[in-house]
Short mmCIF file of C-alpha atoms in Angstrom, two decimals:
data_model
loop_
_atom_site.label_atom_id
_atom_site.label_comp_id
_atom_site.label_asym_id
_atom_site.label_seq_id
_atom_site.Cartn_x
_atom_site.Cartn_y
_atom_site.Cartn_z
CA MET A 1 12.98 33.00 48.48
CA LYS A 2 11.18 31.50 51.47
CA ARG A 3 7.90 32.23 49.76
CA LEU A 4 9.07 30.48 46.63
CA ILE A 5 10.16 27.38 48.57
CA LEU A 6 6.84 27.41 50.41
CA LEU A 7 5.01 27.67 47.10
CA VAL A 8 6.92 24.72 45.64
CA VAL A 9 6.30 22.62 48.76
CA MET A 10 2.62 23.53 48.70
CA ASN A 11 2.46 22.57 45.02
CA LEU A 12 4.13 19.22 45.65
CA VAL A 13 1.72 18.51 48.50
CA TRP A 14 -1.19 19.44 46.25
CA VAL A 15 0.07 17.26 43.37
CA ARG A 16 0.66 14.31 45.71
CA GLY A 17 -2.74 14.80 47.28
CA ASN A 18 -4.41 14.74 43.89
CA ALA A 19 -2.23 11.92 42.58
CA GLN A 20 -3.64 9.72 45.29
CA LYS A 21 -7.06 10.41 43.89
CA ILE A 22 -6.08 9.30 40.37
CA TYR A 23 -5.42 5.67 41.24
CA SER A 24 -5.63 3.19 44.03
CA THR A 25 -4.07 -0.21 44.52
CA PRO A 26 -3.70 -2.84 43.21
CA VAL A 27 -1.49 -2.03 40.26
CA TYR A 28 -1.05 -4.66 37.55
CA LEU A 29 1.76 -5.05 35.04
CA GLY A 30 0.82 -6.91 31.88
CA LEU A 31 2.30 -8.29 28.71
CA ASP A 32 0.63 -9.53 25.55
CA VAL A 33 1.77 -13.12 25.20
CA VAL A 34 -0.01 -14.24 22.02
CA LYS A 35 -0.03 -11.64 19.25
CA GLY A 36 3.25 -12.48 17.54
CA ILE A 37 3.35 -16.25 18.11
CA PRO A 38 1.13 -17.45 15.22
CA SER A 39 3.33 -15.52 12.78
CA TYR A 40 6.22 -17.85 13.68
CA VAL A 41 4.19 -21.05 14.04
CA PHE A 42 2.15 -20.62 10.83
CA PRO A 43 4.26 -18.23 8.69
CA ASP A 44 2.64 -19.34 5.42
CA LYS A 45 -0.97 -19.30 6.61
CA TYR A 46 -1.23 -16.46 9.11
CA PHE A 47 -1.64 -12.91 7.77
CA ILE A 48 1.73 -11.83 9.18
CA ARG A 49 5.11 -13.62 9.15
CA ASN A 50 8.04 -13.60 11.57
CA THR A 51 6.61 -10.69 13.47
CA MET A 52 7.89 -9.59 16.85
CA ILE A 53 5.24 -7.85 18.91
CA ILE A 54 6.02 -6.52 22.36
CA GLU A 55 3.10 -4.98 24.16
CA PRO A 56 3.48 -4.14 27.87
CA TYR A 57 0.69 -2.69 30.01
CA VAL A 58 0.08 -0.99 33.32
CA ARG A 59 -3.37 -1.21 34.83
CA PHE A 60 -4.64 0.41 38.00
CA ASN A 61 -7.96 1.05 39.60
CA THR A 62 -9.40 4.50 39.95
CA GLN A 63 -11.17 5.97 42.94
CA LYS A 64 -14.48 5.19 41.31
CA PRO A 65 -15.70 1.67 42.07
CA ARG A 66 -15.18 -0.98 39.33
CA ARG A 67 -13.32 1.51 37.15
CA SER A 68 -9.72 1.15 36.05
CA ILE A 69 -7.30 2.67 33.59
CA LEU A 70 -5.02 0.72 31.29
CA ILE A 71 -1.95 2.33 29.74
CA GLY A 72 -0.15 0.40 27.03
CA ALA A 73 2.65 0.82 24.56
CA GLY A 74 3.81 -1.51 21.84
CA TYR A 75 6.36 -2.28 19.21
CA ALA A 76 5.76 -4.48 16.18
CA SER A 77 8.15 -5.44 13.40
CA GLY A 78 7.65 -8.10 10.78
CA TYR A 79 6.30 -9.03 7.36
CA SER A 80 2.86 -9.45 5.89
CA LYS A 81 1.87 -12.72 4.22
CA ALA A 82 3.41 -13.19 0.79
CA ASP A 83 1.04 -13.26 -2.18
CA THR A 84 2.90 -13.39 -5.50
CA SER A 85 -0.27 -12.72 -7.50
CA ARG A 86 -0.33 -9.17 -6.14
CA GLN A 87 1.68 -6.24 -7.47
CA ILE A 88 3.10 -5.76 -3.97
CA SER A 89 3.61 -9.34 -2.90
CA ASN A 90 4.33 -8.54 0.76
CA GLN A 91 5.29 -5.66 3.02
CA LYS A 92 7.80 -5.19 5.80
CA PHE A 93 6.41 -3.08 8.60
CA SER A 94 7.58 -1.69 11.90
CA GLY A 95 6.02 0.73 14.29
CA VAL A 96 5.39 1.91 17.80
CA TYR A 97 2.05 2.64 19.34
CA PHE A 98 0.50 3.95 22.51
CA LYS A 99 -2.93 3.32 23.91
CA VAL A 100 -5.05 4.14 26.93
CA GLY A 101 -8.15 2.26 27.98
CA PHE A 102 -10.86 3.34 30.39
CA GLU A 103 -12.40 0.19 31.81
CA LYS A 104 -15.52 -0.74 33.67
CA LYS A 105 -15.75 -4.05 35.45
CA ASN A 106 -18.85 -6.23 35.50
CA ILE A 107 -20.32 -6.57 38.97
CA ARG A 108 -21.10 -10.32 38.70
CA MET A 109 -18.46 -11.76 36.39
CA PRO A 110 -14.71 -11.15 36.01
CA MET A 111 -15.35 -9.29 32.78
CA SER A 112 -14.64 -5.73 31.74
CA ILE A 113 -15.32 -3.46 28.85
CA GLY A 114 -13.01 -0.67 27.86
CA ILE A 115 -12.50 2.07 25.35
CA GLY A 116 -9.76 4.56 24.73
CA PRO A 117 -7.54 6.36 22.25
CA ILE A 118 -4.74 4.77 20.25
CA LEU A 119 -1.88 6.43 18.40
CA SER A 120 0.43 4.51 16.08
CA ILE A 121 3.51 5.59 14.16
CA ALA A 122 4.57 3.12 11.49
CA GLY A 123 6.83 2.62 8.50
CA PHE A 124 6.57 0.26 5.55
CA LYS A 125 8.96 -1.12 2.98
CA ALA A 126 8.19 -3.41 0.07
CA ASN A 127 8.98 -4.37 -3.50
CA TYR A 128 6.48 -3.82 -6.27
CA GLN A 129 6.61 -5.22 -9.76
CA PHE A 130 5.14 -4.88 -13.20
CA LYS A 131 4.90 -8.03 -15.24
CA GLY A 132 7.02 -7.78 -18.34
CA PRO A 133 6.43 -10.77 -20.55
CA THR A 134 8.63 -9.39 -23.33
CA PHE A 135 11.43 -7.51 -21.60
CA GLY A 136 11.26 -9.02 -18.13
CA ASP A 137 9.56 -7.86 -14.97
CA TYR A 138 10.26 -4.40 -13.65
CA LYS A 139 10.97 -4.51 -9.91
CA ALA A 140 11.53 -1.63 -7.52
CA THR A 141 11.55 -0.92 -3.82
CA PHE A 142 9.54 1.72 -2.07
CA ARG A 143 9.51 3.07 1.47
CA ASP A 144 6.58 4.69 3.18
CA ASN A 145 7.76 6.06 6.49
CA LYS A 146 5.49 8.97 7.26
CA ASN A 147 2.59 7.07 8.73
CA LEU A 148 0.60 8.25 11.72
CA ALA A 149 -2.75 6.78 12.65
CA ILE A 150 -5.02 8.08 15.40
CA GLY A 151 -8.12 6.28 16.50
CA ALA A 152 -10.03 4.50 19.21
CA GLU A 153 -10.02 0.96 20.49
CA GLY A 154 -12.92 -0.76 22.18
CA TYR A 155 -12.50 -4.09 23.92
CA MET A 156 -14.09 -6.70 26.11
CA THR A 157 -12.09 -8.85 28.50
CA TYR A 158 -12.39 -11.93 30.68
CA ASP A 159 -9.92 -12.21 33.58
CA LEU A 160 -8.86 -15.66 34.68
CA PRO A 161 -6.85 -15.75 37.93
CA LEU A 162 -3.93 -18.19 37.82
CA SER A 163 -2.57 -17.54 41.30
CA GLU A 164 -2.60 -14.80 43.87
CA LYS A 165 -0.22 -12.71 41.77
CA PHE A 166 -0.82 -13.82 38.18
CA SER A 167 -3.88 -13.69 35.97
CA LEU A 168 -4.65 -14.22 32.31
CA ARG A 169 -6.78 -11.78 30.42
CA PHE A 170 -8.65 -12.93 27.29
CA LEU A 171 -9.47 -9.96 25.16
CA GLY A 172 -11.57 -9.22 22.06
CA ARG A 173 -10.96 -5.87 20.44
CA ALA A 174 -12.10 -3.60 17.63
CA VAL A 175 -10.22 -0.56 16.35
CA VAL A 176 -11.08 2.34 14.09
CA ALA A 177 -8.40 4.81 13.07
CA ALA A 178 -7.63 7.48 10.52
CA ARG A 179 -4.24 7.96 8.88
CA THR A 180 -2.88 11.45 8.67
CA GLY A 181 -0.26 10.55 6.08
CA GLY A 182 1.28 7.67 4.25
CA THR A 183 0.96 6.44 0.71
CA ILE A 184 0.38 2.76 0.39
CA SER A 185 -2.43 0.60 1.64
CA PRO A 186 -0.90 -1.30 4.58
CA ASP A 187 -1.45 -5.05 4.92
CA TYR A 188 -0.87 -4.84 8.66
CA TYR A 189 -0.75 -1.65 10.67
CA PRO A 190 1.18 -1.91 13.97
CA GLY A 191 -1.15 -1.52 16.94
CA ILE A 192 -4.25 -1.67 14.78
CA GLY A 193 -4.06 -5.04 13.03
CA TYR A 194 -5.01 -6.51 9.68
CA THR A 195 -5.77 -3.61 7.33
CA ARG A 196 -5.29 -5.01 3.83
CA ASP A 197 -6.84 -2.88 1.05
CA LEU A 198 -7.71 -0.07 3.47
CA GLN A 199 -6.29 3.35 2.73
CA LYS A 200 -7.29 6.40 4.73
CA PHE A 201 -9.58 4.84 7.32
CA LEU A 202 -8.51 1.67 9.05
CA PHE A 203 -10.76 -0.88 10.73
CA SER A 204 -9.58 -4.00 12.41
CA GLY A 205 -10.10 -6.29 15.33
CA GLY A 206 -9.10 -9.56 16.86
CA PHE A 207 -8.55 -11.66 19.93
CA THR A 208 -5.53 -11.92 22.14
CA THR A 209 -4.36 -13.04 25.58
CA GLN A 210 -2.44 -11.00 28.11
CA LEU A 211 -0.60 -12.06 31.23
CA PHE A 212 -0.93 -9.73 34.23
CA PHE A 213 1.12 -9.56 37.39
CA ARG A 214 -0.27 -7.93 40.52
CA CYS A 215 2.36 -5.59 41.99
CA LYS A 216 0.74 -4.38 45.17
CA MET B 1 -39.11 13.36 -12.29
CA LYS B 2 -40.92 10.83 -10.11
CA ASN B 3 -38.01 8.66 -9.18
CA PRO B 4 -34.62 10.41 -9.19
CA LEU B 5 -32.85 7.33 -7.81
CA PRO B 6 -31.59 5.90 -11.17
CA LEU B 7 -30.23 9.32 -12.18
CA LEU B 8 -28.48 9.73 -8.84
CA LEU B 9 -27.04 6.23 -9.20
CA LEU B 10 -25.76 7.06 -12.69
CA ILE B 11 -24.16 10.29 -11.45
CA LEU B 12 -22.52 8.38 -8.61
CA ILE B 13 -21.20 5.73 -11.02
CA LEU B 14 -19.79 8.37 -13.38
CA TYR B 15 -18.34 10.32 -10.49
CA GLY B 16 -16.73 7.20 -9.13
CA CYS B 17 -15.11 6.23 -12.45
CA LEU B 18 -11.36 6.31 -12.23
CA ASP B 19 -8.81 5.23 -14.74
CA CYS B 20 -6.05 3.61 -12.77
CA GLY B 21 -3.76 3.46 -15.77
CA PRO B 22 -1.54 0.63 -16.94
CA GLN B 23 -0.08 -1.81 -14.46
CA LYS B 24 1.75 -3.94 -17.00
CA GLU B 25 4.25 -3.67 -19.84
CA LEU B 26 3.43 -0.69 -22.06
CA THR B 27 3.09 -0.76 -25.84
CA VAL B 28 3.67 1.84 -28.53
CA GLY B 29 1.42 2.17 -31.52
CA ILE B 30 3.45 2.31 -34.74
CA ASN B 31 1.81 3.43 -37.94
CA PHE B 32 3.63 2.84 -41.24
CA ASN B 33 2.96 5.10 -44.17
CA ARG B 34 3.87 2.46 -46.69
CA GLY B 35 2.18 4.22 -49.62
CA LYS B 36 2.93 2.55 -52.92
CA ASP B 37 5.92 0.80 -51.44
CA THR B 38 5.38 -2.94 -51.35
CA LEU B 39 7.75 -3.62 -48.49
CA GLN B 40 7.38 -7.09 -47.05
CA LEU B 41 8.42 -7.46 -43.45
CA LYS B 42 10.29 -10.63 -42.60
CA LYS B 43 11.04 -10.12 -38.96
CA ILE B 44 10.93 -7.65 -36.07
CA GLU B 45 13.29 -7.97 -33.17
CA ALA B 46 13.70 -5.92 -30.02
CA ILE B 47 17.12 -5.62 -28.47
CA GLY B 48 17.13 -7.14 -25.02
CA ALA B 49 13.74 -8.87 -25.36
CA GLN B 50 13.44 -12.16 -23.51
CA ASP B 51 10.48 -13.29 -25.57
CA GLN B 52 10.20 -12.45 -29.29
CA GLN B 53 6.86 -14.26 -29.81
CA ILE B 54 4.72 -11.12 -29.79
CA PHE B 55 6.68 -9.73 -32.77
CA LYS B 56 5.76 -12.64 -35.07
CA LYS B 57 2.11 -11.73 -34.87
CA GLN B 58 2.96 -8.11 -35.64
CA VAL B 59 4.86 -9.20 -38.76
CA GLU B 60 1.78 -11.06 -40.03
CA ASP B 61 -0.39 -8.00 -39.40
CA PHE B 62 2.06 -5.79 -41.25
CA ASN B 63 2.12 -7.97 -44.35
CA THR B 64 -1.65 -8.43 -44.55
CA SER B 65 -2.73 -4.83 -44.05
CA LYS B 66 -2.13 -2.16 -46.68
CA PRO B 67 -1.22 0.63 -47.20
CA PHE B 68 -1.04 1.93 -43.58
CA PRO B 69 -0.31 -0.97 -41.29
CA ASP B 70 -0.52 -0.42 -37.55
CA LEU B 71 1.72 -2.28 -35.19
CA SER B 72 1.62 -2.50 -31.42
CA LEU B 73 5.04 -3.16 -29.94
CA PRO B 74 5.97 -3.50 -26.25
CA ILE B 75 8.53 -1.15 -24.74
CA SER B 76 10.96 -2.03 -22.00
CA LEU B 77 10.13 -0.86 -18.49
CA ASN B 78 13.68 -1.67 -17.44
CA ALA B 79 15.30 1.03 -19.57
CA ASP B 80 14.60 4.54 -20.88
CA SER B 81 14.81 3.38 -24.49
CA THR B 82 13.85 0.43 -26.64
CA THR B 83 15.47 -0.49 -29.94
CA TYR B 84 13.65 -2.43 -32.64
CA VAL B 85 15.19 -4.03 -35.72
CA PHE B 86 12.89 -4.29 -38.74
CA GLU B 87 14.09 -6.83 -41.26
CA PHE B 88 12.44 -6.35 -44.66
CA ASP B 89 13.03 -8.54 -47.72
CA ASN B 90 15.48 -6.04 -49.20
CA ARG B 91 16.63 -3.86 -46.28
CA VAL B 92 17.09 -3.67 -42.54
CA ASP B 93 16.04 -0.66 -40.47
CA THR B 94 16.39 0.22 -36.82
CA LEU B 95 14.29 2.39 -34.59
CA THR B 96 15.31 3.47 -31.09
CA LEU B 97 12.60 5.12 -29.02
CA PHE B 98 13.49 7.21 -26.01
CA TYR B 99 11.14 7.99 -23.12
CA GLN B 100 11.07 8.82 -19.44
CA ARG B 101 9.53 6.13 -17.28
CA ASP B 102 7.16 7.21 -14.55
CA PHE B 103 6.13 4.83 -11.77
CA HIS B 104 3.87 6.18 -9.08
CA TYR B 105 1.35 5.04 -6.51
CA LYS B 106 -2.30 5.82 -7.09
CA ASN B 107 -4.86 5.54 -4.31
CA ASN B 108 -7.22 2.57 -4.68
CA CYS B 109 -5.18 1.29 -7.63
CA GLY B 110 -1.64 0.54 -6.53
CA PHE B 111 1.46 1.38 -8.54
CA VAL B 112 0.86 2.46 -12.11
CA THR B 113 3.30 3.09 -14.92
CA ASP B 114 3.39 5.85 -17.48
CA THR B 115 5.87 7.54 -19.80
CA LYS B 116 6.82 11.11 -20.61
CA ARG B 117 8.70 12.81 -23.43
CA PRO B 118 12.44 12.36 -22.90
CA LEU B 119 14.60 15.32 -21.91
CA ARG B 120 16.98 14.74 -24.84
CA PRO B 121 16.40 16.88 -27.99
CA TYR B 122 15.55 13.97 -30.27
CA PRO B 123 13.00 11.44 -29.04
CA SER B 124 14.10 8.75 -31.50
CA LYS B 125 16.99 7.52 -33.60
CA SER B 126 16.29 5.63 -36.76
CA THR B 127 17.42 4.59 -40.23
CA PHE B 128 13.90 5.13 -41.59
CA GLN B 129 13.37 8.10 -43.87
CA GLU B 130 11.05 9.91 -41.45
CA VAL B 131 9.94 9.16 -37.92
CA ASP B 132 7.48 11.24 -35.93
CA VAL B 133 6.94 10.39 -32.26
CA ASN B 134 4.01 11.71 -30.22
CA TYR B 135 3.91 11.43 -26.44
CA GLU B 136 0.68 11.26 -24.50
CA SER B 137 0.01 9.86 -21.06
CA TYR B 138 -1.14 6.25 -20.89
CA ILE B 139 -3.63 7.32 -18.21
CA LYS B 140 -6.97 8.71 -19.37
CA TYR B 141 -7.60 12.23 -18.14
CA LYS B 142 -11.36 11.84 -18.38
CA VAL B 143 -13.42 8.68 -18.06
CA THR B 144 -16.89 8.34 -19.53
CA LEU B 145 -19.33 5.46 -19.93
CA THR B 146 -18.22 5.01 -23.53
CA GLY B 147 -14.54 4.95 -22.73
CA GLY B 148 -12.87 8.26 -22.10
CA TYR B 149 -10.36 10.73 -23.36
CA GLY B 150 -6.60 10.48 -23.51
CA GLY B 151 -4.54 7.52 -22.53
CA GLY B 152 -3.11 7.01 -26.00
CA GLY B 153 0.46 6.68 -24.83
CA ILE B 154 3.34 6.82 -27.30
CA THR B 155 2.48 6.74 -30.98
CA VAL B 156 4.98 6.63 -33.84
CA HIS B 157 4.43 7.48 -37.51
CA ILE B 158 7.02 6.05 -39.87
CA THR B 159 7.65 6.79 -43.49
CA PRO B 160 10.06 4.09 -44.68
#
């Protein structure tokens, strides 16, 4: 029994010793503050409508100089832009996603580049219709819930300090992902972005702004 | 062959040909074996139709073509049957067609519609002397540069 306790203590010491090597201070907590806003301000013009996007982050430096790791998760729920000329005029989507970014900071400017994996689980619901000039339109609802996309996200950032604790991060990103399931072509794929008319392989990108808080 | 590029391009085009299938209201082809009968059609109506305009044109075609006029009539996508009323100058006949509707999603196309033979023993009900209904998919099973094979949909042969 004593040996077992000793072994556990030794393990904990070893884990803690190595954990210290994984990251060093400061640690930043972040939140995407832009992604969902245009969908409420311009619901008829933007490619998504009334979409809630919550995307928190944790960022910490590694032992290697100018290197950091970003861990993020997100939830998105909303509607794609309505287009009555299409068979599926708009889609309702919701999904959760997880991403990790391995970053390298520029030595002269407050800029970083990063790349890392992304995993997104999403569901879609929409109405489709067939025009029926003689007997009336046929309308039906479909659900497409078994959607999993795995891919990689690359990004470039510019960090603007606002105060000692707060900073804004302007970010441009590009994502490639492959879907392992799902039926329909999604207009917007949570965590990935605008993916209209794409089926198996998804490509997207965009710009956003994140607010970071320095914890310690 | 000096330059195989055009041939490769042609093979790629043929390989890439895909018949999505219909994405609109379907029609049935109706062939009348009028024979020596000089039936004159006055009117066709479909029960539940919101717009009867298309049937006027079909009436003209029926009266001008002899002896085997072909009509193309829309079927309802909102029900598993469509009933037509044929009003001739000396009689009125009805034809009810039964079918199974099939709506499914096709990659790179969207939702397409098709029909199948109904599960019931008789595919039609009619006051005509003889009605023969053939069911084929509305989606071509093979696509070629000149058109393709299949995709005929529902066809009806009527002997009044």
